[in-house]
Amino acid sequence: PGNHREGTFIGQVLSVSDGVVTQKIHRDGRTVQHSASSLDKDVEPGQLVDIRYRGGRGLVHHQRISQGIGQG
């Protein structure tokens, strides 16, 4: 887990635990795991982020949420 070298992953951070960031990347609930040490910024659960890998390093871009997200 978390050994990505390339790609772009956009979605909400579900959890950060033991150096592993779990991110929801698809509406059907699929997730991807990132090694927190490979990311250039810290992330927290609940944040919507765009993580783009370049040279093995994950560049984190925080997304602005323009509308509220309904719970439930």
GROMACS .gro file of C-alpha atoms in nm:
model
   72
    1PRO     CA    1   0.000   0.000   0.000
    2GLY     CA    2   0.108   0.354  -0.066
    3ASN     CA    3   0.385   0.266  -0.308
    4HIS     CA    4   0.263   0.479  -0.598
    5ARG     CA    5   0.506   0.620  -0.852
    6GLU     CA    6   0.267   0.798  -1.085
    7GLY     CA    7  -0.096   0.896  -1.125
    8THR     CA    8  -0.346   1.146  -0.993
    9PHE     CA    9  -0.586   1.064  -0.713
   10ILE     CA   10  -0.872   1.297  -0.627
   11GLY     CA   11  -1.102   1.241  -0.333
   12GLN     CA   12  -1.168   1.269   0.037
   13VAL     CA   13  -0.917   1.156   0.297
   14LEU     CA   14  -1.089   0.888   0.504
   15SER     CA   15  -0.816   0.819   0.758
   16VAL     CA   16  -0.455   0.871   0.850
   17SER     CA   17  -0.315   0.587   1.060
   18ASP     CA   18   0.033   0.445   1.121
   19GLY     CA   19   0.180   0.651   0.838
   20VAL     CA   20  -0.083   0.537   0.586
   21VAL     CA   21  -0.331   0.778   0.429
   22THR     CA   22  -0.652   0.616   0.300
   23GLN     CA   23  -0.832   0.820   0.035
   24LYS     CA   24  -1.171   0.754  -0.126
   25ILE     CA   25  -1.120   0.794  -0.500
   26HIS     CA   26  -1.446   0.676  -0.651
   27ARG     CA   27  -1.814   0.723  -0.582
   28ASP     CA   28  -1.859   0.349  -0.541
   29GLY     CA   29  -1.633   0.355  -0.238
   30ARG     CA   30  -1.304   0.240  -0.390
   31THR     CA   31  -1.004   0.363  -0.196
   32VAL     CA   32  -0.631   0.401  -0.243
   33GLN     CA   33  -0.360   0.411   0.022
   34HIS     CA   34  -0.066   0.650   0.023
   35SER     CA   35   0.243   0.646   0.240
   36ALA     CA   36   0.222   0.969   0.442
   37SER     CA   37   0.600   1.008   0.416
   38SER     CA   38   0.577   1.025   0.036
   39LEU     CA   39   0.337   1.322   0.043
   40ASP     CA   40   0.468   1.680   0.038
   41LYS     CA   41   0.202   1.807   0.282
   42ASP     CA   42   0.019   1.666   0.580
   43VAL     CA   43  -0.346   1.574   0.525
   44GLU     CA   44  -0.628   1.514   0.770
   45PRO     CA   45  -0.942   1.300   0.756
   46GLY     CA   46  -1.230   1.481   0.589
   47GLN     CA   47  -1.013   1.691   0.358
   48LEU     CA   48  -1.077   1.680  -0.015
   49VAL     CA   49  -0.739   1.655  -0.187
   50ASP     CA   50  -0.584   1.603  -0.527
   51ILE     CA   51  -0.262   1.398  -0.497
   52ARG     CA   52  -0.043   1.395  -0.806
   53TYR     CA   53   0.267   1.180  -0.815
   54ARG     CA   54   0.574   1.316  -0.983
   55GLY     CA   55   0.903   1.131  -0.950
   56GLY     CA   56   0.764   0.914  -0.674
   57ARG     CA   57   0.664   1.214  -0.461
   58GLY     CA   58   0.297   1.289  -0.394
   59LEU     CA   59   0.215   1.656  -0.445
   60VAL     CA   60  -0.090   1.745  -0.238
   61HIS     CA   61  -0.335   2.009  -0.359
   62HIS     CA   62  -0.625   2.091  -0.128
   63GLN     CA   63  -0.952   2.125  -0.316
   64ARG     CA   64  -1.197   2.400  -0.240
   65ILE     CA   65  -1.544   2.271  -0.170
   66SER     CA   66  -1.789   2.506  -0.339
   67GLN     CA   67  -2.102   2.343  -0.205
   68GLY     CA   68  -2.192   2.161   0.113
   69ILE     CA   69  -2.167   1.785   0.124
   70GLY     CA   70  -2.479   1.622   0.262
   71GLN     CA   71  -2.440   1.366   0.534
   72GLY     CA   72  -2.618   1.034   0.513
   0.00000   0.00000   0.00000
